[in-house]
Coordinates of C-alpha atoms in Angstrom, one line a residue:
X138 CA 11.8 -14.7 2.5
X139 CA 13.5 -18.4 2.2
X140 CA 17.0 -19.9 1.8
X141 CA 17.8 -22.8 1.9
X142 CA 18.4 -24.8 4.9
X143 CA 21.2 -27.5 6.1
X144 CA 20.2 -30.6 7.4
X145 CA 20.1 -30.0 10.5
X146 CA 18.3 -27.2 11.0
X147 CA 15.3 -29.7 9.2
X148 CA 12.7 -32.0 10.8
X149 CA 13.2 -35.5 8.9
X150 CA 10.3 -35.3 7.1
X151 CA 9.1 -38.8 8.4
X152 CA 8.5 -36.2 11.4
X153 CA 6.3 -33.9 9.9
X154 CA 2.1 -34.7 9.4
X155 CA 1.5 -32.7 5.9
X156 CA -2.2 -32.4 5.9
X157 CA -4.1 -31.1 2.2
X158 CA -7.4 -29.3 1.6
X159 CA -7.6 -29.3 5.6
X160 CA -11.1 -27.6 5.4
X161 CA -12.6 -24.9 7.5
X162 CA -16.4 -23.5 7.1
X163 CA -17.0 -19.8 8.6
X164 CA -19.9 -18.4 10.1
X165 CA -22.0 -18.0 6.7
X166 CA -20.8 -21.3 5.9
X167 CA -18.4 -21.0 3.3
X168 CA -15.1 -23.2 3.2
X169 CA -11.7 -22.4 3.0
X170 CA -8.9 -24.6 1.9
X171 CA -6.2 -25.0 4.4
X172 CA -2.4 -27.0 4.5
X173 CA -1.2 -27.9 7.4
X174 CA 2.2 -28.4 8.6
X175 CA 2.8 -30.0 11.7
X176 CA 5.2 -32.1 14.2
X177 CA 4.0 -35.3 14.7
X178 CA 5.0 -34.8 18.3
X179 CA 1.5 -32.8 18.3
X180 CA -0.3 -36.2 18.3
X181 CA 0.0 -36.2 21.7
X182 CA 0.9 -33.2 22.7
X183 CA -1.1 -29.2 21.5
X184 CA 1.9 -27.4 19.7
X185 CA 1.1 -23.2 18.9
X186 CA 0.6 -22.5 15.4
X187 CA 1.1 -19.6 13.1
X188 CA -0.9 -19.1 10.3
X189 CA -0.4 -17.3 6.9
X190 CA -3.5 -16.3 5.1
X191 CA -2.7 -15.9 1.2
X192 CA -4.6 -14.9 -1.8
X193 CA -1.8 -16.3 -4.7
X194 CA -2.7 -19.5 -3.3
X195 CA -1.3 -22.7 -0.9
X196 CA 1.9 -23.5 -1.6
X197 CA 2.6 -26.7 -3.0
X198 CA 6.6 -27.5 -3.7
X199 CA 5.8 -29.7 0.3
X200 CA 8.4 -32.3 -0.4
X201 CA 11.2 -32.4 -2.9
X202 CA 15.0 -33.7 -1.8
X203 CA 13.4 -35.1 1.7
X204 CA 12.4 -31.1 2.7
X205 CA 8.6 -30.7 3.5
X206 CA 9.1 -26.6 1.9
X207 CA 12.3 -24.6 1.2
X208 CA 11.4 -22.0 3.2
X209 CA 13.8 -21.5 5.9
X210 CA 10.3 -19.4 8.6
X211 CA 8.6 -22.9 8.5
X212 CA 11.5 -25.1 8.3
X213 CA 12.9 -23.0 11.7
X214 CA 9.8 -23.0 12.7
X215 CA 8.8 -27.0 12.7
X216 CA 11.8 -27.7 13.9
X217 CA 11.1 -25.9 17.0
X218 CA 7.5 -26.7 17.8
X219 CA 5.2 -24.9 16.2
X220 CA 3.2 -25.6 13.8
X221 CA 2.4 -23.9 10.4
X222 CA -0.9 -23.0 8.6
X223 CA -1.2 -22.0 5.1
X224 CA -5.3 -21.7 4.6
X225 CA -6.3 -19.9 0.8
X226 CA -8.4 -16.4 1.3
X227 CA -12.4 -16.3 0.8
X228 CA -12.4 -16.7 -3.5
X229 CA -8.8 -17.7 -4.4
X230 CA -7.4 -20.9 -4.0
X231 CA -9.1 -23.6 -3.2
X232 CA -11.4 -22.2 -0.9
X233 CA -15.1 -20.6 -1.5
X234 CA -17.3 -18.6 -2.1
X235 CA -15.9 -14.4 -3.8
X236 CA -13.1 -12.4 -2.9
X237 CA -13.9 -9.3 -1.3
X238 CA -11.7 -7.8 1.1
X239 CA -14.8 -5.2 2.3
X240 CA -17.6 -7.8 3.5
X241 CA -15.0 -10.7 5.0
X242 CA -11.8 -10.4 5.5
X243 CA -12.0 -9.4 9.1
X244 CA -14.4 -12.1 9.6
X245 CA -13.1 -14.9 8.1
X246 CA -9.4 -14.2 9.4
X247 CA -10.5 -13.6 12.8
X248 CA -12.5 -17.2 12.5
X249 CA -9.4 -18.9 11.7
X250 CA -7.7 -18.3 13.7
X251 CA -10.3 -19.8 16.7
X252 CA -10.9 -22.8 14.4
X253 CA -6.9 -23.5 14.2
X254 CA -6.4 -22.6 18.2
X255 CA -10.0 -25.2 17.8
X256 CA -7.9 -28.2 16.9
X257 CA -6.9 -31.5 18.5
X258 CA -2.6 -30.2 18.1
X259 CA -2.9 -27.1 19.0
X260 CA -2.6 -25.8 22.6
X261 CA -5.1 -22.6 22.4
X262 CA -1.8 -20.1 20.5
X263 CA -1.7 -18.6 17.0
X264 CA 0.3 -15.7 15.2
X265 CA 1.0 -14.6 11.7
X266 CA 2.6 -14.3 9.5
X267 CA 3.5 -12.6 5.9
X268 CA 4.6 -9.9 3.4
X269 CA 2.6 -7.7 1.7
X270 CA -1.4 -8.6 1.1
X271 CA -1.2 -11.3 3.4
X272 CA 0.3 -8.8 5.6
X273 CA -2.7 -7.0 5.5
X274 CA -4.8 -10.5 6.0
X275 CA -3.1 -10.3 9.2
X276 CA -4.2 -7.1 10.4
X277 CA -7.4 -7.5 9.7
X278 CA -7.5 -10.5 11.6
X279 CA -6.2 -9.1 14.2
X280 CA -9.0 -6.6 13.8
X281 CA -11.1 -8.9 14.9
X282 CA -10.1 -9.2 18.0
X283 CA -9.4 -13.2 18.5
X284 CA -8.1 -14.5 22.0
X285 CA -6.1 -16.7 20.5
X286 CA -4.2 -14.6 18.1
X287 CA -0.8 -14.0 20.5
X288 CA 1.5 -12.1 18.0
X289 CA 1.3 -11.0 14.2
X290 CA 4.7 -10.5 12.1
X291 CA 3.2 -8.2 9.1
X292 CA 6.3 -7.7 6.7
X293 CA 5.5 -5.1 3.9
X294 CA 2.5 -4.8 4.9
X295 CA 0.4 -2.3 3.2
X296 CA -2.5 0.0 5.8
X297 CA -5.4 -0.7 3.6
X298 CA -6.8 -2.4 0.2
X299 CA -5.4 -0.1 -1.8
X300 CA -3.1 2.0 0.1
X301 CA 0.0 -0.2 -1.8
X302 CA -1.7 0.6 -5.0
X303 CA -3.1 3.7 -4.8
X304 CA -1.2 6.9 -3.1
X305 CA -3.3 9.9 -2.5
X306 CA -4.6 9.4 -5.5
X307 CA -2.4 8.1 -7.8
X308 CA -1.6 4.2 -8.5
X309 CA 1.9 2.8 -8.2
X310 CA 1.5 1.7 -11.6
X311 CA 4.7 0.3 -11.5
X312 CA 4.2 -2.8 -9.0
X313 CA 0.2 -2.5 -9.4
X314 CA 0.0 -3.6 -13.3
X315 CA 2.8 -6.6 -12.8
X316 CA 0.5 -7.3 -10.1
X317 CA -2.7 -7.2 -11.2
X318 CA -1.8 -9.4 -14.7
X319 CA -0.7 -12.0 -12.2
X320 CA -4.4 -12.0 -10.5
X321 CA -5.5 -12.1 -13.5
X322 CA -3.6 -15.4 -14.6
X323 CA -4.6 -17.0 -10.7
X324 CA -8.5 -16.0 -11.3
X325 CA -8.3 -18.3 -14.4
X326 CA -6.3 -21.1 -13.0
X327 CA -9.6 -20.7 -10.2
X328 CA -11.7 -21.6 -13.3
X329 CA -9.9 -23.9 -15.2
X330 CA -9.9 -26.4 -11.8
X331 CA -13.6 -24.9 -12.3
X332 CA -14.9 -26.4 -15.7
X333 CA -15.4 -23.0 -16.8
X334 CA -12.8 -22.2 -19.0
X335 CA -10.7 -24.4 -21.8
X336 CA -6.9 -25.3 -21.6
X337 CA -6.8 -23.2 -24.4
X338 CA -8.1 -19.8 -23.0
X339 CA -6.9 -20.4 -19.7
X340 CA -2.7 -20.2 -22.2
X341 CA -4.3 -17.2 -24.1
X342 CA -5.5 -15.4 -20.5
X343 CA -1.6 -16.0 -19.7
X344 CA 0.2 -14.9 -22.5
X345 CA -1.4 -11.7 -22.6
X346 CA -1.2 -11.2 -18.9
X347 CA 2.7 -11.6 -19.9
X348 CA 3.2 -9.3 -22.4
X349 CA 0.8 -6.8 -20.8
X350 CA 3.8 -7.2 -17.5
X351 CA 6.2 -6.3 -20.1
X352 CA 4.7 -4.0 -21.4
X353 CA 3.8 -1.9 -17.6
X354 CA 5.9 1.8 -18.9
X355 CA 3.5 1.8 -21.4
X356 CA 0.6 1.1 -19.9
X357 CA 1.0 3.4 -16.6
X358 CA -0.1 5.4 -19.6
X359 CA -3.2 3.9 -21.0
X360 CA -6.7 6.0 -21.5
X361 CA -9.1 5.5 -20.1
X362 CA -6.5 4.2 -17.5
X363 CA -9.8 2.3 -15.9
X364 CA -10.2 0.1 -19.1
X365 CA -6.7 -1.2 -18.5
X366 CA -7.9 -5.2 -18.8
X367 CA -10.1 -4.8 -21.6
X368 CA -7.1 -3.6 -23.7
X369 CA -4.8 -6.4 -22.7
X370 CA -7.3 -9.4 -22.9
X371 CA -8.7 -7.5 -26.4
X372 CA -8.6 -10.8 -28.2
X373 CA -8.4 -13.0 -25.3
X374 CA -11.9 -15.1 -26.4
X375 CA -13.3 -15.3 -23.2
X376 CA -16.4 -17.2 -21.9
X377 CA -20.2 -14.2 -22.8
X378 CA -20.2 -14.4 -19.0
X379 CA -16.5 -13.7 -17.5
X380 CA -15.4 -10.0 -18.6
X381 CA -12.4 -9.0 -18.5
X382 CA -12.4 -6.8 -15.8
X383 CA -13.7 -10.5 -14.1
X384 CA -9.9 -11.4 -14.2
X385 CA -9.1 -9.0 -11.5
X386 CA -11.6 -9.1 -8.6
X387 CA -10.8 -5.4 -7.2
X388 CA -9.9 -3.5 -10.1
X389 CA -13.8 -1.7 -10.8
X390 CA -14.0 -2.1 -6.6
X391 CA -10.9 -0.3 -6.2
X392 CA -10.8 2.6 -9.2
X393 CA -14.5 3.3 -9.2
X394 CA -14.4 4.6 -5.8
X395 CA -13.0 8.0 -4.7
X396 CA -10.3 9.0 -1.5
X397 CA -13.4 10.0 0.6
X398 CA -15.6 6.8 0.1
X399 CA -16.5 5.1 3.3
X400 CA -16.0 1.7 1.2
X401 CA -12.2 2.3 1.8
X402 CA -12.4 1.7 6.1
X403 CA -13.2 -1.3 5.7
X404 CA -10.2 -2.8 4.4
X405 CA -8.3 0.4 6.3
X406 CA -6.1 -1.1 9.5
X407 CA -5.4 3.0 10.2
X408 CA -9.3 2.9 11.2
X409 CA -8.7 -0.2 13.1
X410 CA -5.6 0.5 15.2
X411 CA -7.8 0.7 18.3
X412 CA -9.1 -3.0 17.4
X413 CA -5.7 -4.2 17.0
X414 CA -4.8 -4.9 20.7
X415 CA -1.6 -8.0 19.7
X416 CA 2.1 -7.9 20.2
X417 CA 3.1 -7.2 16.5
X418 CA 6.9 -7.3 14.8
X419 CA 6.4 -5.1 11.8
X420 CA 9.1 -5.3 9.0
X421 CA 9.8 -3.2 5.5
X422 CA 12.8 -2.1 3.7
X423 CA 13.9 2.0 2.5
X424 CA 12.6 1.2 -0.9
X425 CA 9.4 -1.1 -0.8
X426 CA 6.8 -0.5 -3.0
X427 CA 4.8 -0.6 0.8
X428 CA 7.2 0.9 2.8
X429 CA 5.1 4.0 4.0
X430 CA 2.4 1.2 4.6
X431 CA 3.9 -0.4 7.3
X432 CA 5.5 2.4 9.1
X433 CA 2.1 4.4 9.5
X434 CA 1.0 0.1 10.7
X435 CA 3.7 0.9 13.4
X436 CA 3.0 4.0 14.6
X437 CA -0.7 3.3 14.8
X438 CA -0.3 0.7 16.6
X439 CA 1.9 2.0 18.9
X440 CA 0.0 5.1 19.5
X441 CA -3.4 2.9 19.4
X442 CA -2.7 0.1 22.1
X443 CA -0.8 -1.1 25.0
X444 CA 0.7 -4.1 22.8
X445 CA 4.4 -4.7 22.1
X446 CA 4.9 -2.7 18.5
X447 CA 8.6 -3.3 17.4
X448 CA 9.7 -2.6 13.4
X449 CA 13.1 -2.6 11.3
X450 CA 14.1 -1.4 8.1
X451 CA 16.5 -1.6 5.9
X452 CA 17.7 -0.7 2.7
X453 CA 15.8 -3.6 0.4
X454 CA 13.4 -3.0 -2.1
X455 CA 9.5 -5.2 -2.0
X456 CA 9.8 -8.8 0.5
X457 CA 14.0 -8.9 0.4
X458 CA 14.1 -8.4 3.6
X459 CA 17.8 -9.1 4.6
X460 CA 18.7 -10.7 0.8
X461 CA 20.2 -7.0 -0.8
X462 CA 23.3 -5.7 -0.2
X463 CA 23.4 -3.8 -3.4
X464 CA 20.2 -1.0 -4.1
X465 CA 20.8 0.9 -6.8
X466 CA 24.2 2.0 -7.3
X467 CA 24.8 1.8 -3.2
X468 CA 27.0 -1.4 -2.4
X469 CA 25.6 -0.9 1.2
X470 CA 28.0 -3.9 2.5
X471 CA 27.5 -7.0 4.6
X472 CA 26.1 -5.6 6.8
X473 CA 23.0 -4.5 5.3
X474 CA 21.9 -8.1 4.6
X475 CA 21.8 -8.1 8.7
X476 CA 24.9 -9.7 10.3
X477 CA 24.9 -6.5 11.5
X478 CA 22.2 -6.9 14.0
X479 CA 21.8 -8.7 16.8
X480 CA 21.1 -11.8 15.0
X481 CA 22.1 -14.2 12.4
X482 CA 19.3 -15.0 10.4
X483 CA 15.6 -13.4 10.1
X484 CA 13.8 -16.2 10.3
X485 CA 16.0 -17.3 13.4
X486 CA 14.7 -13.7 14.7
X487 CA 10.9 -14.4 13.3
X488 CA 11.3 -17.5 15.3
X489 CA 12.3 -15.6 18.4
X490 CA 9.8 -13.4 18.1
X491 CA 7.3 -15.9 18.3
X492 CA 8.9 -17.6 21.4
X493 CA 8.7 -15.0 23.1
X494 CA 4.2 -14.5 23.2
X495 CA 3.3 -18.2 21.6
X496 CA 5.4 -19.8 24.4
X497 CA 6.1 -17.4 26.5
X498 CA 9.8 -17.4 27.0
X499 CA 12.1 -14.7 28.0
X500 CA 14.0 -12.3 25.6
X501 CA 17.3 -13.1 24.8
X502 CA 19.0 -10.7 26.8
X503 CA 20.0 -7.2 24.3
X504 CA 17.6 -8.5 21.7
X505 CA 15.9 -6.4 19.5
X506 CA 13.0 -7.7 22.3
X507 CA 14.8 -6.6 25.4
X508 CA 12.9 -4.5 27.7
X509 CA 15.6 -2.5 28.0
X510 CA 16.3 -2.2 24.4
X511 CA 15.3 -0.5 22.2
X512 CA 12.0 -1.3 19.7
X513 CA 13.0 -0.4 16.8
X514 CA 16.6 -1.0 14.6
X515 CA 16.3 1.0 10.8
X516 CA 19.7 0.7 8.3
X517 CA 21.5 4.4 8.7
X518 CA 22.1 4.8 4.9
X519 CA 25.1 6.6 3.9
X520 CA 27.0 7.5 0.0
X521 CA 29.0 4.1 0.6
X522 CA 27.8 2.1 2.7
X523 CA 25.3 2.5 5.9
X524 CA 25.4 0.7 9.6
X525 CA 22.4 -0.3 11.8
X526 CA 20.7 2.5 14.3
X527 CA 18.8 1.6 17.3
X528 CA 15.4 4.4 17.9
X529 CA 12.8 4.5 21.9
X530 CA 10.3 5.2 18.5
X531 CA 10.5 6.1 15.4
X532 CA 10.5 9.3 14.2
X533 CA 13.5 9.0 16.7
X534 CA 13.6 10.9 20.0
X535 CA 16.0 12.7 19.4
X536 CA 15.8 13.8 16.0
X537 CA 14.2 17.3 15.3
X538 CA 11.7 19.0 12.1
X539 CA 13.7 20.9 10.1
X540 CA 12.2 23.3 7.4
X541 CA 13.5 24.9 4.5
X542 CA 12.0 27.5 2.3
X543 CA 11.8 27.6 -1.4
X544 CA 13.4 30.8 -3.5
X545 CA 14.0 31.4 -7.0
X546 CA 14.2 34.6 -9.4
X547 CA 11.7 32.4 -11.6
X548 CA 13.7 30.6 -13.2
X549 CA 14.2 26.8 -11.3
X550 CA 12.9 24.5 -14.0
X551 CA 15.8 25.6 -16.2
X552 CA 18.7 26.3 -14.5
X553 CA 20.1 23.6 -11.4
X554 CA 21.9 26.7 -9.5
X555 CA 17.9 29.5 -9.5
X556 CA 16.0 27.2 -7.6
X557 CA 17.6 27.3 -3.7
X558 CA 16.5 26.0 -0.2
X559 CA 16.9 28.9 2.8
X560 CA 16.8 28.8 6.2
X561 CA 14.7 31.6 6.4
X562 CA 10.8 33.1 5.1
X563 CA 10.4 35.3 2.0
X564 CA 10.0 38.7 3.1
X565 CA 8.8 39.9 0.2
X566 CA 7.6 39.0 -3.3
X567 CA 9.5 36.6 -5.9
X568 CA 8.9 35.9 -9.5
X569 CA 6.5 32.2 -9.6
X570 CA 7.9 28.9 -11.0
X571 CA 6.4 28.0 -14.1
X572 CA 6.8 25.0 -16.0
X573 CA 4.2 22.2 -18.2
X574 CA 3.0 18.7 -17.5
X575 CA 2.7 16.9 -20.9
X576 CA 1.3 13.6 -19.7
X577 CA 2.3 12.3 -23.4
X578 CA 5.6 12.7 -22.0
X579 CA 6.2 12.0 -18.2
X580 CA 8.8 12.5 -15.8
X581 CA 10.5 8.8 -16.1
X582 CA 11.1 6.9 -13.1
X583 CA 14.1 5.8 -12.1
X584 CA 14.6 4.4 -8.7
X585 CA 13.1 4.6 -5.2
X586 CA 10.6 2.9 -3.8
X587 CA 10.0 0.6 -6.6
X588 CA 8.8 -2.5 -6.6
X589 CA 10.8 -6.0 -7.5
X590 CA 9.2 -6.7 -10.1
X591 CA 10.8 -3.9 -12.0
X592 CA 12.9 -4.6 -14.4
X593 CA 13.8 -1.3 -16.7
X594 CA 13.0 0.4 -13.4
X595 CA 14.6 -1.0 -11.0
X596 CA 14.3 -0.1 -7.0
X597 CA 16.9 1.8 -4.7
X598 CA 19.1 4.6 -4.6
X599 CA 20.3 6.2 -8.1
X600 CA 21.8 9.1 -10.1
X601 CA 19.1 11.7 -11.7
X602 CA 20.6 14.3 -12.0
X603 CA 20.1 13.9 -16.2
X604 CA 16.4 14.0 -15.0
X605 CA 16.7 17.3 -12.8
X606 CA 18.0 19.3 -15.8
X607 CA 14.1 18.6 -17.5
X608 CA 12.0 22.0 -18.5
X609 CA 9.3 19.8 -16.7
X610 CA 11.7 20.3 -13.3
X611 CA 12.2 22.7 -10.8
X612 CA 14.6 22.1 -8.5
X613 CA 15.7 23.9 -5.3
X614 CA 19.2 23.2 -4.1
X615 CA 20.6 23.8 -0.1
X616 CA 23.7 25.8 0.3
X617 CA 26.9 23.0 1.1
X618 CA 26.4 22.2 4.5
X619 CA 27.7 22.9 6.9
X620 CA 27.9 19.7 8.8
X621 CA 27.1 16.3 7.7
X622 CA 22.0 16.0 8.5
X623 CA 21.2 12.8 8.7
X624 CA 17.4 12.3 7.5
X625 CA 15.9 10.4 9.7
X626 CA 11.9 10.1 9.2
X627 CA 8.9 11.5 7.2
X628 CA 9.3 15.2 5.3
X629 CA 6.3 16.8 3.4
X630 CA 6.0 19.7 1.0
X631 CA 3.7 22.4 1.8
X632 CA 2.7 23.6 -1.7
X633 CA 1.1 27.2 -3.4
X634 CA -0.1 26.0 -6.5
X635 CA -1.7 26.9 -9.5
X636 CA -2.9 24.9 -12.1
X637 CA -4.2 25.2 -15.8
X638 CA -4.9 21.5 -15.2
X639 CA -9.0 20.5 -14.0
X640 CA -7.5 18.9 -11.7
X641 CA -3.2 17.6 -11.7
X642 CA -0.1 15.6 -9.7
X643 CA 2.8 16.9 -8.0
X644 CA 5.5 14.5 -7.0
X645 CA 8.4 16.1 -4.8
X646 CA 11.3 14.3 -4.5
X647 CA 14.7 15.1 -2.4
X648 CA 18.4 13.9 -3.8
X649 CA 22.1 14.2 -2.8
X650 CA 24.9 16.5 -4.5
X651 CA 28.0 15.8 -4.5
X652 CA 29.9 18.2 -5.4
X653 CA 30.6 16.9 -8.5
X654 CA 26.9 16.8 -10.2
X655 CA 26.2 13.9 -9.5
X656 CA 22.2 14.0 -7.7
X657 CA 21.2 10.6 -5.4
X658 CA 17.1 10.1 -5.2
X659 CA 16.5 9.1 -1.3
X660 CA 12.7 9.9 -1.0
X661 CA 10.0 10.2 -2.3
X662 CA 5.9 11.5 -2.7
X663 CA 2.4 12.6 -4.3
X664 CA -0.3 13.8 -3.9
X665 CA -3.5 14.2 -6.6
X666 CA -6.0 17.4 -6.9
X667 CA -9.0 16.7 -6.1
X668 CA -8.8 13.4 -4.7
X669 CA -10.7 12.6 -1.3
X670 CA -13.2 16.0 -2.6
X671 CA -10.0 18.0 -1.6
X672 CA -9.7 21.4 -3.3
X673 CA -7.2 23.3 -1.2
X674 CA -5.1 25.7 -3.4
X675 CA -1.8 24.4 -1.4
X676 CA -0.4 21.0 -2.0
X677 CA 0.7 18.5 0.5
X678 CA 2.9 16.3 -0.2
X679 CA 4.2 13.8 2.1
X680 CA 7.6 11.9 1.7
X681 CA 8.0 8.3 3.0
X682 CA 10.2 7.7 5.7
X683 CA 14.3 7.3 5.0
X684 CA 17.2 7.5 7.2
X685 CA 20.1 9.0 5.4
X686 CA 23.3 10.8 6.1
X687 CA 24.7 13.7 3.8
X688 CA 28.1 15.1 4.5
X689 CA 29.7 18.0 5.2
X690 CA 29.9 20.8 2.1
X691 CA 27.2 18.2 -0.3
X692 CA 23.5 20.1 -0.5
X693 CA 19.7 19.0 0.0
X694 CA 17.8 19.0 -3.2
X695 CA 14.0 19.2 -3.6
X696 CA 12.7 18.2 -6.7
X697 CA 9.2 19.3 -7.6
X698 CA 7.0 18.2 -10.8
X699 CA 3.9 16.0 -12.6
X700 CA 4.8 13.7 -13.1
X701 CA 7.0 10.2 -12.1
X702 CA 6.0 7.7 -15.0
X703 CA 5.9 5.0 -14.6
X704 CA 5.7 4.6 -11.1
X705 CA 2.6 6.3 -10.8
X706 CA 0.2 6.1 -14.0
X707 CA 0.8 10.2 -15.1
X708 CA -2.7 12.4 -14.8
X709 CA -4.6 13.8 -17.8
X710 CA -5.0 16.8 -16.1
X711 CA -8.6 16.4 -16.3
X712 CA -11.0 15.2 -13.7
X713 CA -11.5 12.3 -13.4
X714 CA -8.0 10.7 -14.5
X715 CA -8.8 6.9 -14.7
X716 CA -11.3 7.7 -17.3
X717 CA -10.1 10.4 -19.0
X718 CA -10.2 9.3 -22.8
X719 CA -6.1 9.8 -25.5
X720 CA -8.3 12.8 -27.1
X721 CA -9.1 14.0 -23.1
X722 CA -5.4 14.0 -22.4
X723 CA -4.0 18.3 -21.9
X724 CA -0.7 19.5 -21.4
X725 CA -0.8 22.5 -18.2
X726 CA 0.9 24.4 -17.1
X727 CA 2.3 24.3 -12.9
X728 CA 3.0 27.7 -10.9
X729 CA 4.7 27.8 -7.9
X730 CA 4.4 30.3 -5.3
X731 CA 7.3 31.0 -2.7
X732 CA 7.8 34.1 -2.0
X733 CA 5.9 35.9 1.7
X734 CA 1.9 35.7 1.4
X735 CA 2.3 32.0 -0.1
X736 CA 5.3 30.1 1.0
X737 CA 6.0 27.1 0.0
X738 CA 8.1 24.8 2.5
X739 CA 10.4 21.4 2.9
X740 CA 9.8 20.1 6.7
X741 CA 11.8 16.7 7.7
X742 CA 13.3 15.1 10.3
X743 CA 17.6 15.7 10.9
X744 CA 19.4 14.3 13.4

C-alpha cells in the first residue's frame, strides 16, 4: 500500500502543515490523539479530509529526505488538495481511555468525523481509508451515520471484530498469533511511556513476542489455547497489576465467548449495514486472510443501502494490493499488478474515488466509477496467468450454481481414485468414508488465504497432492471436464457426518487436478460443530470466494479433513476447545455419509 513517488508527485515540504498531537475530545470526555497533514492552501480555503483511525499508533516517518510521508495515497491526496488525518483509537497510541471496540468504536469514529468537519481548514466533507483493522474501524464509524462522511475505502476489512480471527468457531491461528504478539508489544510501549513498565520489562516482552511469532506453527496447537499469553510471557517479570492477557486487549473478551453471544453484534458490521448509507470502494485479494469479510461487506452494503458500492479483488495476500504478481506457484503476469485495469496505480484510483464523492467531480468515462460501467472488477486466475474481468455484481449475474454429489466405495481416504464428484444425486445406499482426526498430528497448511506474515506457510496456489494422500484426508474428484469450468463466487459443502468427538472441525478444500497428478489448492472453508449453539447432524461449510478457470480435460477435487494447521487451531475433539488441556485432547473417528438418505454435496458458482 506504500511506495516511493517522484518528487513531481509530492507537494514540497514547505507547502504542507504537519500538526502532531492534535487532540479531540469525545462526547464522554476521552481525549484522542491525531496527526494532521494538510496543504498550506487550507489556511485560506477549507479542503476535504480523509481519515485513518488505527489501533497501531500514528506514523512518525513524516519528514525524511524532504518527504512528509512515504505513502503513495497520502502523497497524492495532499498534492490533490486533501487534508489527511491519522488518529489513534481509544486506548491505543497516545489516545486516552481503555481499548474496547464494543463499547466505543461506533460513537468514537462518528465523533471524530464530525470533529474534523468542524475544523477551519476542512470544508465539511470527510472520507475514510485504511486496511485490515483500520477497515473495520471505518465500517463501525459509518454505522454511526455521521453526516459529513461522504465515502469510505475499506481494504482487506473483516466483517466484524472477531471475524478476521474466528471463522465459524475456528481461530485463524497463522494470522492471529503474530497479530496479537504485535499488539502485545504496542501495549507494552504504551505502558512504558506511562511509566508503568521499565525498559528491561519492555524489552523482555518484545523478545518473547518475537519468539512466539517464530513459533506460530507449534503454538497453534498449544493447550489450553486460551492460556497461550500466560505461556508466551511466563518468563517475563510483569508488574503484579499486569496479567499476560492484559497485554492483548481483546484476547479474553473474544476467546471467552461463544458464537451466539450478543457481544459480537456490537462489533460486527453485518448487523449494521442498513446504517451505513455511504459510497464505498471495497478492495481485497483472493489470498487475503480477511477476503471473505471484505466481500461480505460489499454484498451486505449493496443489499442494504442505495449508495454506490464498488469491489476490486485481485490475486493478492493480505494488504499487498497491486504489489504481487506471483502468489504461490502461479505467475499471474504483469497485469496482476493493476496495470491491466483502467488506472495506472492503486493510489490514483483511491484519489479518483474520493474526488467523485468529496469534490463532486464527474467520473471518467469507462472507469470503474462510470455509472455506465460494471462496478465490480475481479482477477480471473488461470493455471498459467489470468486476466481482469468486470461484472455488475458478485457473484456475477451470468454465473450459475452447480452441484456435485459425493460418492465412493468407502475408501476415499486411501485411494485418490475412489472418491468421486458426480452430477447426479445418489439413488441408493453407499458405504460411508471414515478417517481419524488426531489433533496432535494435524494436516499441515499449504497455501490459500493465509496472512502475509506467514514464513513457513506462504499464501497462494501450491501443489498439495502429497497432502491429499494422507489417511486423515478424504478426496472426491470429478471426471475430466468436457468443457472448461470457471469458478466465480463462493461455494458450500453440505456434509452429513458422525464424529467420535464431543465436538470437532470439518474443513473443505477445492483443488485443480492436472493430468500429471499435481493438485493446486483453490479455496477452502471450515466449520466448528457446536459453535453458536449448533447441534445439526449436517455440517454446512462455507467455501471462500474465488475466481479460477479449470481447463477442459482437467479435474476438480474436493477434500474433507478435520484440521488445517496452523491456518486454524487444531480442534481437540472436546467441548470448549480453547480451554482443553493436553490431557483432554483425543483422536476422533470421523464418518462422512453420501447416500440417498444422507446426500453430501458440493455447490459452487460457475461461469
